[in-house]
mmCIF file of C-alpha atoms and ligand atoms in Angstrom:
data_model
loop_
_atom_site.group_PDB
_atom_site.id
_atom_site.type_symbol
_atom_site.label_atom_id
_atom_site.label_comp_id
_atom_site.label_asym_id
_atom_site.label_seq_id
_atom_site.Cartn_x
_atom_site.Cartn_y
_atom_site.Cartn_z
ATOM 1 C CA UNK H 1 9.474 1.953 2.522
ATOM 2 C CA UNK H 2 6.967 -0.739 3.397
ATOM 3 C CA UNK H 3 5.523 -2.568 0.420
ATOM 4 C CA UNK H 4 1.978 -1.816 1.483
ATOM 5 C CA UNK H 5 2.575 1.925 1.741
ATOM 6 C CA UNK H 6 3.625 1.848 -1.918
ATOM 7 C CA UNK H 7 0.416 -0.042 -2.541
ATOM 8 C CA UNK H 8 -1.624 2.736 -0.964
ATOM 9 C CA UNK H 9 -1.801 1.845 2.718
ATOM 10 C CA UNK H 10 -2.654 4.917 4.806
ATOM 11 C CA UNK H 11 -3.108 5.591 8.536
ATOM 12 C CA UNK H 12 -6.827 5.304 8.112
ATOM 13 C CA UNK H 13 -6.500 1.613 7.185
ATOM 14 C CA UNK H 14 -3.628 0.898 9.603
ATOM 15 C CA UNK H 15 -5.694 2.297 12.465
ATOM 16 C CA UNK H 16 -8.697 0.191 11.596
ATOM 17 C CA UNK H 17 -6.427 -2.849 11.306
ATOM 18 C CA UNK H 18 -5.441 -2.560 14.986
ATOM 19 C CA UNK H 19 -8.919 -3.881 15.776
ATOM 20 C CA UNK H 20 -7.692 -7.288 14.565
ATOM 21 C CA UNK H 21 -4.358 -7.810 16.335
ATOM 22 C CA UNK H 22 -4.217 -11.513 15.501
ATOM 23 C CA UNK H 23 -4.471 -10.880 11.723
ATOM 24 C CA UNK H 24 -2.244 -9.177 9.123
ATOM 25 C CA UNK H 25 -3.234 -6.439 6.715
ATOM 26 C CA UNK H 26 -3.105 -6.983 2.943
ATOM 27 C CA UNK H 27 -4.395 -5.398 -0.257
ATOM 28 C CA UNK H 28 -6.258 -7.348 -2.928
ATOM 29 C CA UNK H 29 -4.420 -6.986 -6.228
ATOM 30 C CA UNK H 30 -6.403 -9.391 -8.384
ATOM 31 C CA UNK H 31 -9.543 -11.448 -8.391
ATOM 32 C CA UNK H 32 -10.442 -14.385 -10.556
ATOM 33 C CA UNK H 33 -13.145 -17.018 -10.035
ATOM 34 C CA UNK H 34 -13.417 -16.814 -6.263
ATOM 35 C CA UNK H 35 -9.645 -16.694 -5.849
ATOM 36 C CA UNK H 36 -7.725 -13.608 -4.865
ATOM 37 C CA UNK H 37 -4.172 -12.400 -5.205
ATOM 38 C CA UNK H 38 -3.098 -10.218 -2.293
ATOM 39 C CA UNK H 39 0.010 -8.294 -1.362
ATOM 40 C CA UNK H 40 1.240 -8.324 2.227
ATOM 41 C CA UNK H 41 4.399 -6.962 3.822
ATOM 42 C CA UNK H 42 5.852 -10.411 3.081
ATOM 43 C CA UNK H 43 5.028 -10.240 -0.623
ATOM 44 C CA UNK H 44 2.348 -11.684 -2.898
ATOM 45 C CA UNK H 45 0.076 -14.519 -1.830
ATOM 46 C CA UNK H 46 -2.963 -16.387 -3.061
ATOM 47 C CA UNK H 47 -5.992 -15.973 -0.831
ATOM 48 C CA UNK H 48 -9.607 -16.972 -0.422
ATOM 49 C CA UNK H 49 -12.533 -15.769 1.670
ATOM 50 C CA UNK H 50 -13.047 -17.452 5.022
ATOM 51 C CA UNK H 51 -16.283 -19.401 5.432
ATOM 52 C CA UNK H 52 -17.396 -17.031 8.171
ATOM 53 C CA UNK H 53 -16.870 -13.914 6.046
ATOM 54 C CA UNK H 54 -18.710 -15.539 3.144
ATOM 55 C CA UNK H 55 -21.583 -16.437 5.438
ATOM 56 C CA UNK H 56 -21.749 -13.016 7.052
ATOM 57 C CA UNK H 57 -21.547 -11.023 3.818
ATOM 58 C CA UNK H 58 -25.168 -10.585 2.825
ATOM 59 C CA UNK H 59 -24.688 -7.843 0.236
ATOM 60 C CA UNK H 60 -22.895 -8.631 -2.990
ATOM 61 C CA UNK H 61 -21.251 -5.200 -2.971
ATOM 62 C CA UNK H 62 -19.542 -5.967 0.321
ATOM 63 C CA UNK H 63 -17.603 -8.966 -0.958
ATOM 64 C CA UNK H 64 -13.862 -8.334 -1.167
ATOM 65 C CA UNK H 65 -12.861 -6.808 -4.490
ATOM 66 C CA UNK H 66 -9.738 -5.549 -6.230
ATOM 67 C CA UNK H 67 -8.332 -2.593 -4.274
ATOM 68 C CA UNK H 68 -9.781 -3.603 -0.917
ATOM 69 C CA UNK H 69 -7.625 -3.599 2.178
ATOM 70 C CA UNK H 70 -8.357 -6.802 4.069
ATOM 71 C CA UNK H 71 -7.347 -8.634 7.229
ATOM 72 C CA UNK H 72 -5.894 -12.073 6.586
ATOM 73 C CA UNK H 73 -4.489 -15.008 8.464
ATOM 74 C CA UNK H 74 -1.229 -16.327 7.101
ATOM 75 C CA UNK H 75 -1.347 -19.439 5.002
ATOM 76 C CA UNK H 76 -0.343 -22.650 6.609
ATOM 77 C CA UNK H 77 2.071 -24.326 4.225
ATOM 78 C CA UNK H 78 0.734 -24.858 0.700
ATOM 79 C CA UNK H 79 -2.785 -23.612 1.459
ATOM 80 C CA UNK H 80 -4.181 -20.178 0.650
ATOM 81 C CA UNK H 81 -4.218 -17.205 3.008
ATOM 82 C CA UNK H 82 -7.678 -16.548 4.471
ATOM 83 C CA UNK H 83 -9.468 -13.218 4.143
ATOM 84 C CA UNK H 84 -11.456 -12.537 7.328
ATOM 85 C CA UNK H 85 -12.446 -8.862 7.150
ATOM 86 C CA UNK H 86 -12.748 -6.078 4.590
ATOM 87 C CA UNK H 87 -11.619 -2.706 5.960
ATOM 88 C CA UNK H 88 -13.969 0.249 5.478
ATOM 89 C CA UNK H 89 -13.743 1.456 1.890
ATOM 90 C CA UNK H 90 -12.740 4.971 0.992
ATOM 91 C CA UNK H 91 -14.495 4.757 -2.370
ATOM 92 C CA UNK H 92 -16.072 2.068 -4.484
ATOM 93 C CA UNK H 93 -17.191 1.571 -8.068
ATOM 94 C CA UNK H 94 -20.388 -0.420 -8.333
ATOM 95 C CA UNK H 95 -22.143 -2.083 -11.181
ATOM 96 C CA UNK H 96 -25.422 -3.898 -11.255
ATOM 97 C CA UNK H 97 -24.895 -7.614 -11.313
ATOM 98 C CA UNK H 98 -26.276 -9.524 -14.233
ATOM 99 C CA UNK H 99 -28.691 -12.266 -13.332
ATOM 100 C CA UNK H 100 -30.977 -12.983 -10.442
ATOM 101 C CA UNK H 101 -30.754 -10.297 -7.857
ATOM 102 C CA UNK H 102 -29.893 -7.155 -9.797
ATOM 103 C CA UNK H 103 -27.905 -6.194 -6.704
ATOM 104 C CA UNK H 104 -24.965 -3.854 -6.975
ATOM 105 C CA UNK H 105 -21.590 -5.549 -7.211
ATOM 106 C CA UNK H 106 -18.288 -3.799 -6.593
ATOM 107 C CA UNK H 107 -15.776 -3.484 -9.413
ATOM 108 C CA UNK H 108 -12.883 -1.783 -7.629
ATOM 109 C CA UNK H 109 -12.380 -0.206 -4.223
ATOM 110 C CA UNK H 110 -10.315 2.517 -2.587
ATOM 111 C CA UNK H 111 -9.647 4.517 -5.721
ATOM 112 C CA UNK H 112 -8.332 8.052 -5.237
ATOM 113 C CA UNK H 113 -8.373 9.276 -8.817
ATOM 114 C CA UNK H 114 -10.497 8.101 -11.669
ATOM 115 C CA UNK H 115 -9.114 8.958 -15.073
ATOM 116 C CA UNK H 116 -12.070 9.327 -17.405
ATOM 117 C CA UNK H 117 -10.672 8.617 -20.855
ATOM 118 C CA UNK H 118 -12.310 10.039 -23.956
ATOM 119 C CA UNK H 119 -10.542 9.963 -27.284
ATOM 120 C CA UNK H 120 -10.264 13.066 -29.385
ATOM 121 C CA UNK H 121 -11.274 11.381 -32.604
ATOM 122 C CA UNK H 122 -14.529 9.468 -32.992
ATOM 123 C CA UNK H 123 -15.261 8.938 -29.287
ATOM 124 C CA UNK H 124 -15.680 12.626 -28.466
ATOM 125 C CA UNK H 125 -19.105 13.039 -26.865
ATOM 126 C CA UNK H 126 -19.892 15.562 -24.141
ATOM 127 C CA UNK H 127 -23.084 13.833 -22.986
ATOM 128 C CA UNK H 128 -21.245 10.603 -22.457
ATOM 129 C CA UNK H 129 -18.542 12.471 -20.570
ATOM 130 C CA UNK H 130 -21.138 14.018 -18.262
ATOM 131 C CA UNK H 131 -22.464 10.536 -17.593
ATOM 132 C CA UNK H 132 -19.009 9.233 -16.640
ATOM 133 C CA UNK H 133 -18.437 12.272 -14.434
ATOM 134 C CA UNK H 134 -21.710 11.684 -12.588
ATOM 135 C CA UNK H 135 -20.811 8.081 -11.826
ATOM 136 C CA UNK H 136 -17.241 8.978 -10.887
ATOM 137 C CA UNK H 137 -18.234 11.699 -8.415
ATOM 138 C CA UNK H 138 -20.673 9.295 -6.819
ATOM 139 C CA UNK H 139 -17.972 6.664 -6.220
ATOM 140 C CA UNK H 140 -16.056 8.871 -3.789
ATOM 141 C CA UNK H 141 -13.003 9.177 -6.071
ATOM 142 C CA UNK H 142 -11.896 12.393 -7.804
ATOM 143 C CA UNK H 143 -12.356 12.402 -11.577
ATOM 144 C CA UNK H 144 -9.683 13.718 -13.928
ATOM 145 C CA UNK H 145 -10.442 13.880 -17.643
ATOM 146 C CA UNK H 146 -7.917 12.466 -20.083
ATOM 147 C CA UNK H 147 -8.488 13.434 -23.701
ATOM 148 C CA UNK H 148 -6.643 10.633 -25.455
ATOM 149 C CA UNK H 149 -5.248 10.330 -29.000
ATOM 150 C CA UNK H 150 -4.478 14.029 -29.153
ATOM 151 C CA UNK H 151 -2.291 13.225 -32.174
ATOM 152 C CA UNK H 152 -5.516 12.654 -34.133
ATOM 153 C CA UNK H 153 -7.084 15.990 -33.204
ATOM 154 C CA UNK H 154 -6.755 19.029 -35.412
ATOM 155 C CA UNK H 155 -8.069 21.685 -33.079
ATOM 156 C CA UNK H 156 -6.906 20.682 -29.637
ATOM 157 C CA UNK H 157 -7.509 24.042 -28.052
ATOM 158 C CA UNK H 158 -11.204 24.215 -28.828
ATOM 159 C CA UNK H 159 -11.742 20.554 -27.899
ATOM 160 C CA UNK H 160 -10.174 21.190 -24.500
ATOM 161 C CA UNK H 161 -12.200 24.318 -23.860
ATOM 162 C CA UNK H 162 -15.424 22.557 -24.863
ATOM 163 C CA UNK H 163 -14.660 19.867 -22.300
ATOM 164 C CA UNK H 164 -13.659 22.340 -19.627
ATOM 165 C CA UNK H 165 -17.026 24.030 -19.997
ATOM 166 C CA UNK H 166 -18.865 20.881 -18.900
ATOM 167 C CA UNK H 167 -16.505 19.839 -16.113
ATOM 168 C CA UNK H 168 -15.852 22.747 -13.803
ATOM 169 C CA UNK H 169 -14.327 20.728 -10.945
ATOM 170 C CA UNK H 170 -12.026 18.403 -12.912
ATOM 171 C CA UNK H 171 -8.611 18.748 -14.505
ATOM 172 C CA UNK H 172 -8.634 18.210 -18.256
ATOM 173 C CA UNK H 173 -5.449 16.724 -19.726
ATOM 174 C CA UNK H 174 -4.990 16.104 -23.463
ATOM 175 C CA UNK H 175 -2.385 13.496 -24.335
ATOM 176 C CA UNK H 176 -1.280 10.906 -26.841
ATOM 177 C CA UNK H 177 0.316 7.528 -26.380
ATOM 178 C CA UNK H 178 3.032 8.854 -28.680
ATOM 179 C CA UNK H 179 3.920 11.669 -26.283
ATOM 180 C CA UNK H 180 7.263 11.528 -24.538
ATOM 181 C CA UNK H 181 7.021 11.271 -20.764
ATOM 182 C CA UNK H 182 3.342 10.674 -20.263
ATOM 183 C CA UNK H 183 4.074 10.068 -16.583
ATOM 184 C CA UNK H 184 5.072 13.709 -16.234
ATOM 185 C CA UNK H 185 1.798 14.926 -17.669
ATOM 186 C CA UNK H 186 -0.010 12.892 -15.018
ATOM 187 C CA UNK H 187 2.510 13.303 -12.207
ATOM 188 C CA UNK H 188 0.228 15.519 -10.150
ATOM 189 C CA UNK H 189 -2.246 12.627 -9.947
ATOM 190 C CA UNK H 190 0.101 9.648 -9.864
ATOM 191 C CA UNK H 191 1.736 10.189 -6.500
ATOM 192 C CA UNK H 192 3.218 7.201 -4.753
ATOM 193 C CA UNK H 193 0.594 5.535 -2.584
ATOM 194 C CA UNK H 194 -2.381 6.783 -4.592
ATOM 195 C CA UNK H 195 -4.658 4.511 -6.585
ATOM 196 C CA UNK H 196 -5.976 5.469 -10.006
ATOM 197 C CA UNK H 197 -8.572 3.715 -12.106
ATOM 198 C CA UNK H 198 -9.006 4.254 -15.851
ATOM 199 C CA UNK H 199 -12.525 4.227 -17.232
ATOM 200 C CA UNK H 200 -13.891 4.988 -20.691
ATOM 201 C CA UNK H 201 -15.276 3.286 -23.770
ATOM 202 C CA UNK H 202 -13.460 0.386 -25.302
ATOM 203 C CA UNK H 203 -10.823 1.499 -27.807
ATOM 204 C CA UNK H 204 -10.043 4.926 -26.374
ATOM 205 C CA UNK H 205 -6.552 3.809 -25.401
ATOM 206 C CA UNK H 206 -6.758 2.985 -21.699
ATOM 207 C CA UNK H 207 -4.649 -0.161 -21.815
ATOM 208 C CA UNK H 208 -2.093 1.499 -24.075
ATOM 209 C CA UNK H 209 -1.722 4.344 -21.559
ATOM 210 C CA UNK H 210 -1.458 2.022 -18.578
ATOM 211 C CA UNK H 211 1.244 0.009 -20.336
ATOM 212 C CA UNK H 212 3.193 3.229 -20.919
ATOM 213 C CA UNK H 213 2.820 4.122 -17.263
ATOM 214 C CA UNK H 214 3.955 0.648 -16.214
ATOM 215 C CA UNK H 215 6.950 0.853 -18.524
ATOM 216 C CA UNK H 216 6.097 -2.501 -20.102
ATOM 217 C CA UNK H 217 3.331 -4.118 -22.155
ATOM 218 C CA UNK H 218 1.464 -5.920 -19.404
ATOM 219 C CA UNK H 219 -2.101 -5.337 -20.600
ATOM 220 C CA UNK H 220 -3.433 -6.547 -23.909
ATOM 221 C CA UNK H 221 -4.377 -3.724 -26.278
ATOM 222 C CA UNK H 222 -6.412 -3.746 -29.463
ATOM 223 C CA UNK H 223 -3.205 -3.965 -31.530
ATOM 224 C CA UNK H 224 -2.113 -7.232 -30.087
ATOM 225 C CA UNK H 225 -5.450 -8.937 -30.415
ATOM 226 C CA UNK H 226 -5.365 -12.680 -30.405
ATOM 227 C CA UNK H 227 -1.826 -12.997 -31.636
ATOM 228 C CA UNK H 228 -0.320 -12.778 -28.187
ATOM 229 C CA UNK H 229 -2.226 -14.767 -25.623
ATOM 230 C CA UNK H 230 0.344 -14.142 -22.916
ATOM 231 C CA UNK H 231 -0.927 -10.691 -22.130
ATOM 232 C CA UNK H 232 -3.535 -9.901 -19.488
ATOM 233 C CA UNK H 233 -7.032 -9.741 -20.854
ATOM 234 C CA UNK H 234 -8.747 -9.911 -17.473
ATOM 235 C CA UNK H 235 -8.874 -6.154 -17.239
ATOM 236 C CA UNK H 236 -10.704 -4.582 -14.358
ATOM 237 C CA UNK H 237 -9.828 -7.368 -11.988
ATOM 238 C CA UNK H 238 -6.198 -6.543 -11.412
ATOM 239 C CA UNK H 239 -4.143 -3.636 -10.113
ATOM 240 C CA UNK H 240 -0.526 -2.797 -10.888
ATOM 241 C CA UNK H 241 2.206 -0.832 -9.171
ATOM 242 C CA UNK H 242 3.680 1.805 -11.486
ATOM 243 C CA UNK H 243 7.447 2.402 -11.402
ATOM 244 C CA UNK H 244 6.579 6.111 -11.487
ATOM 245 C CA UNK H 245 4.607 5.755 -8.242
ATOM 246 C CA UNK H 246 0.981 4.949 -7.695
ATOM 247 C CA UNK H 247 -1.248 1.973 -8.276
ATOM 248 C CA UNK H 248 -3.161 1.615 -11.552
ATOM 249 C CA UNK H 249 -6.401 -0.218 -12.325
ATOM 250 C CA UNK H 250 -7.898 -0.831 -15.750
ATOM 251 C CA UNK H 251 -11.688 -1.074 -15.412
ATOM 252 C CA UNK H 252 -14.398 -2.446 -17.649
ATOM 253 C CA UNK H 253 -16.396 -0.180 -19.944
ATOM 254 C CA UNK H 254 -19.191 2.066 -18.856
ATOM 255 C CA UNK H 255 -21.904 -0.150 -20.245
ATOM 256 C CA UNK H 256 -21.140 -2.404 -17.323
ATOM 257 C CA UNK H 257 -20.736 0.366 -14.782
ATOM 258 C CA UNK H 258 -24.253 1.674 -15.385
ATOM 259 C CA UNK H 259 -25.690 4.949 -14.176
ATOM 260 C CA UNK H 260 -27.916 3.742 -11.345
ATOM 261 C CA UNK H 261 -26.066 5.713 -8.717
ATOM 262 C CA UNK H 262 -24.823 9.116 -9.802
ATOM 263 C CA UNK H 263 -23.850 12.417 -8.264
ATOM 264 C CA UNK H 264 -25.429 15.039 -10.491
ATOM 265 C CA UNK H 265 -24.783 17.944 -8.127
ATOM 266 C CA UNK H 266 -21.043 17.911 -8.767
ATOM 267 C CA UNK H 267 -21.332 17.324 -12.511
ATOM 268 C CA UNK H 268 -24.162 19.758 -13.179
ATOM 269 C CA UNK H 269 -23.444 22.310 -10.469
ATOM 270 C CA UNK H 270 -24.401 25.142 -12.845
ATOM 271 C CA UNK H 271 -27.848 23.637 -13.467
ATOM 272 C CA UNK H 272 -28.557 22.916 -9.815
ATOM 273 C CA UNK H 273 -27.435 26.427 -8.916
ATOM 274 C CA UNK H 274 -29.775 27.889 -11.539
ATOM 275 C CA UNK H 275 -32.649 25.709 -10.331
ATOM 276 C CA UNK H 276 -32.269 27.143 -6.847
ATOM 277 C CA UNK H 277 -33.380 30.481 -8.331
ATOM 278 C CA UNK H 278 -36.631 29.165 -9.785
ATOM 279 C CA UNK H 279 -39.699 30.697 -8.176
ATOM 280 C CA UNK H 280 -41.140 27.332 -7.136
ATOM 281 C CA UNK H 281 -39.061 24.876 -5.172
ATOM 282 C CA UNK H 282 -40.557 21.941 -7.047
ATOM 283 C CA UNK H 283 -40.249 23.646 -10.438
ATOM 284 C CA UNK H 284 -40.189 21.112 -13.268
ATOM 285 C CA UNK H 285 -38.558 23.677 -15.605
ATOM 286 C CA UNK H 286 -41.153 23.013 -18.269
ATOM 287 C CA UNK H 287 -43.742 25.788 -18.148
ATOM 288 C CA UNK H 288 -43.576 27.489 -14.748
ATOM 289 C CA UNK H 289 -43.365 31.279 -14.529
ATOM 290 C CA UNK H 290 -40.066 32.705 -13.227
ATOM 291 C CA UNK H 291 -38.147 29.531 -14.043
ATOM 292 C CA UNK H 292 -34.426 30.309 -14.012
ATOM 293 C CA UNK H 293 -33.623 27.305 -16.206
ATOM 294 C CA UNK H 294 -36.110 28.218 -18.935
ATOM 295 C CA UNK H 295 -34.764 31.769 -18.845
ATOM 296 C CA UNK H 296 -31.159 30.576 -19.187
ATOM 297 C CA UNK H 297 -32.107 28.282 -22.064
ATOM 298 C CA UNK H 298 -33.877 31.148 -23.825
ATOM 299 C CA UNK H 299 -30.893 33.436 -23.344
ATOM 300 C CA UNK H 300 -28.511 30.747 -24.519
ATOM 301 C CA UNK H 301 -26.452 30.849 -21.306
ATOM 302 C CA UNK H 302 -27.423 27.230 -20.628
ATOM 303 C CA UNK H 303 -26.764 24.713 -23.368
ATOM 304 C CA UNK H 304 -29.907 22.766 -24.292
ATOM 305 C CA UNK H 305 -27.959 19.559 -24.929
ATOM 306 C CA UNK H 306 -26.469 19.730 -21.435
ATOM 307 C CA UNK H 307 -29.814 20.380 -19.788
ATOM 308 C CA UNK H 308 -31.453 17.522 -21.675
ATOM 309 C CA UNK H 309 -28.651 15.172 -20.667
ATOM 310 C CA UNK H 310 -29.085 16.221 -17.046
ATOM 311 C CA UNK H 311 -32.802 15.400 -17.227
ATOM 312 C CA UNK H 312 -32.074 12.091 -18.899
ATOM 313 C CA UNK H 313 -29.557 10.993 -16.256
ATOM 314 C CA UNK H 314 -31.908 12.082 -13.519
ATOM 315 C CA UNK H 315 -34.687 9.914 -14.914
ATOM 316 C CA UNK H 316 -32.341 6.991 -15.545
ATOM 317 C CA UNK H 317 -31.137 7.050 -11.969
ATOM 318 C CA UNK H 318 -34.722 7.365 -10.759
ATOM 319 C CA UNK H 319 -34.032 10.729 -9.103
ATOM 320 C CA UNK H 320 -36.588 12.687 -11.085
ATOM 321 C CA UNK H 321 -38.794 14.800 -8.832
ATOM 322 C CA UNK H 322 -36.752 13.988 -5.707
ATOM 323 C CA UNK H 323 -34.837 16.440 -3.542
ATOM 324 C CA UNK H 324 -31.248 15.841 -2.390
ATOM 325 C CA UNK H 325 -32.269 14.082 0.798
ATOM 326 C CA UNK H 326 -34.736 11.812 -0.953
ATOM 327 C CA UNK H 327 -32.028 10.897 -3.476
ATOM 328 C CA UNK H 328 -29.695 9.786 -0.651
ATOM 329 C CA UNK H 329 -32.406 7.552 0.782
ATOM 330 C CA UNK H 330 -33.134 6.151 -2.658
ATOM 331 C CA UNK H 331 -29.473 5.251 -3.204
ATOM 332 C CA UNK H 332 -29.358 3.404 0.107
ATOM 333 C CA UNK H 333 -32.600 1.579 -0.541
ATOM 334 C CA UNK H 334 -31.359 0.394 -3.877
ATOM 335 C CA UNK H 335 -28.137 -0.892 -2.379
ATOM 336 C CA UNK H 336 -30.036 -3.009 0.100
ATOM 337 C CA UNK H 337 -32.943 -3.892 -2.116
ATOM 338 C CA UNK H 338 -33.316 -7.555 -1.410
ATOM 339 C CA UNK H 339 -31.018 -8.235 1.460
ATOM 340 C CA UNK H 340 -31.222 -7.086 5.041
ATOM 341 C CA UNK H 341 -33.479 -4.202 4.019
ATOM 342 C CA UNK H 342 -34.011 -1.234 6.287
ATOM 343 C CA UNK H 343 -31.935 -2.531 9.175
ATOM 344 C CA UNK H 344 -28.787 -2.836 7.084
ATOM 345 C CA UNK H 345 -29.545 0.454 5.463
ATOM 346 C CA UNK H 346 -29.624 2.318 8.758
ATOM 347 C CA UNK H 347 -26.417 0.690 9.883
ATOM 348 C CA UNK H 348 -24.747 1.621 6.606
ATOM 349 C CA UNK H 349 -25.995 5.208 6.824
ATOM 350 C CA UNK H 350 -24.527 5.467 10.326
ATOM 351 C CA UNK H 351 -21.166 4.110 9.180
ATOM 352 C CA UNK H 352 -21.093 6.520 6.261
ATOM 353 C CA UNK H 353 -21.823 9.349 8.621
ATOM 354 C CA UNK H 354 -19.030 8.328 10.984
ATOM 355 C CA UNK H 355 -16.550 8.132 8.129
ATOM 356 C CA UNK H 356 -17.216 11.636 6.898
HETATM 357 N N1 LIG G 401 -3.416 7.461 -32.825
HETATM 358 C C1 LIG G 401 -3.424 6.968 -31.575
HETATM 359 N N2 LIG G 401 -3.855 5.701 -31.379
HETATM 360 C C2 LIG G 401 -3.858 5.216 -30.119
HETATM 361 C C3 LIG G 401 -3.450 6.018 -29.013
HETATM 362 N N3 LIG G 401 -3.582 5.270 -27.893
HETATM 363 C C4 LIG G 401 -4.062 4.066 -28.275
HETATM 364 N N4 LIG G 401 -4.231 4.020 -29.605
HETATM 365 C C5 LIG G 401 -4.758 2.899 -30.395
HETATM 366 O O1 LIG G 401 -6.136 2.705 -30.082
HETATM 367 C C6 LIG G 401 -6.477 1.313 -30.084
HETATM 368 C C7 LIG G 401 -7.145 0.920 -28.781
HETATM 369 O O2 LIG G 401 -6.249 1.027 -27.718
HETATM 370 P P1 LIG G 401 -6.443 0.237 -26.342
HETATM 371 O O3 LIG G 401 -5.351 0.685 -25.435
HETATM 372 O O4 LIG G 401 -6.572 -1.217 -26.580
HETATM 373 O O5 LIG G 401 -7.840 0.827 -25.844
HETATM 374 P P2 LIG G 401 -8.757 0.411 -24.588
HETATM 375 O O6 LIG G 401 -9.835 -0.448 -25.120
HETATM 376 O O7 LIG G 401 -9.300 1.696 -24.056
HETATM 377 O O8 LIG G 401 -7.891 -0.284 -23.602
HETATM 378 C C8 LIG G 401 -5.148 0.592 -30.338
HETATM 379 O O9 LIG G 401 -5.105 0.256 -31.714
HETATM 380 C C9 LIG G 401 -4.095 1.604 -30.016
HETATM 381 O O10 LIG G 401 -2.906 1.448 -30.716
HETATM 382 C C10 LIG G 401 -2.991 7.363 -29.280
HETATM 383 O O11 LIG G 401 -2.620 8.138 -28.393
HETATM 384 N N5 LIG G 401 -3.016 7.759 -30.574
HETATM 385 MG MG1 LIG G 402 -8.186 -2.187 -22.738
HETATM 386 ZN ZN1 LIG G 403 -37.414 25.987 -13.092
#
């Protein structure tokens, strides 16, 4: 099998690549200080962005990132390969850049599955989980919930059912790093050629799990600390091929991912469905007569904590009082805040539409 197919190359990218017959296709496997590591059919190479691509890339989020498929020209003897184009992304995780612009910056691209990791001891928090789910659905990847450190949980069954109640569209998988054959528990989601990212608070066991799935201790975990400097600590900027199939990415914590762009409809489908039964279309669910949400809260069929978290995320994302269409526009505006503005936004909206 071709190397790149193992690394997740699909027809969608191969077809787009035919637009650049003079260049070769590659996937970015790591990024560090303006330098990239890429994998091509010929193996691993160092690469950098061509001057033209750098000049033409006006939005931070469009710069090549880990997971991108790119078009490169081969290196001439002892110089780096050049990245000339980024192929259209299937999904992307964004975070707001620190510093001047506040523009979104991409963390990882072309992820199929995002494993949201929450540990079953002190990290268990349904509101935080709902937040992760909202960001994950918005990225274009499919979230799967991993309840880690199951060895530390006394009542696994009720923990799992509590989580299932707030995540109707996602698989929920409890596991422990001490389990035999973790790869089998995740086999449905770790197919060869698929890319998975692990997100979750620091300390929940992401790196430990990824090491198990890689069959060797490649990533630094909390246990190793400073004693072993050889291990990778640059998490989030590197992807790895698992011997069990699939490509794995460790990503930075949620504090960095932010909740500026979220998909609440998928995470809170029950609430949005209820709201559609309110008498007034612009019901604020605070005091209106015939409000389906207030009724459900009073009856106890809708959990108050969940509803309050929904409202909080809506406000945080700036979606409060907006309908679905207005939210889409808002997301686009934010992406192009201080760059090409409306013109870029329309072009992007068109591309998105074409890719659907
Ligand atoms: N009891 C228990 N501890 C675990 C498990 N997985 C990881 N840990 C411990 O949790 C700590 C944090 O793990 P780490 O993989 O560095 O977490 P990360 O920050 O999410 O990458 C380490 O001390 C691990 O040994 C597990 O399944 N059970
Ligand atoms: Mg880690
Ligand atoms: Zn209402």
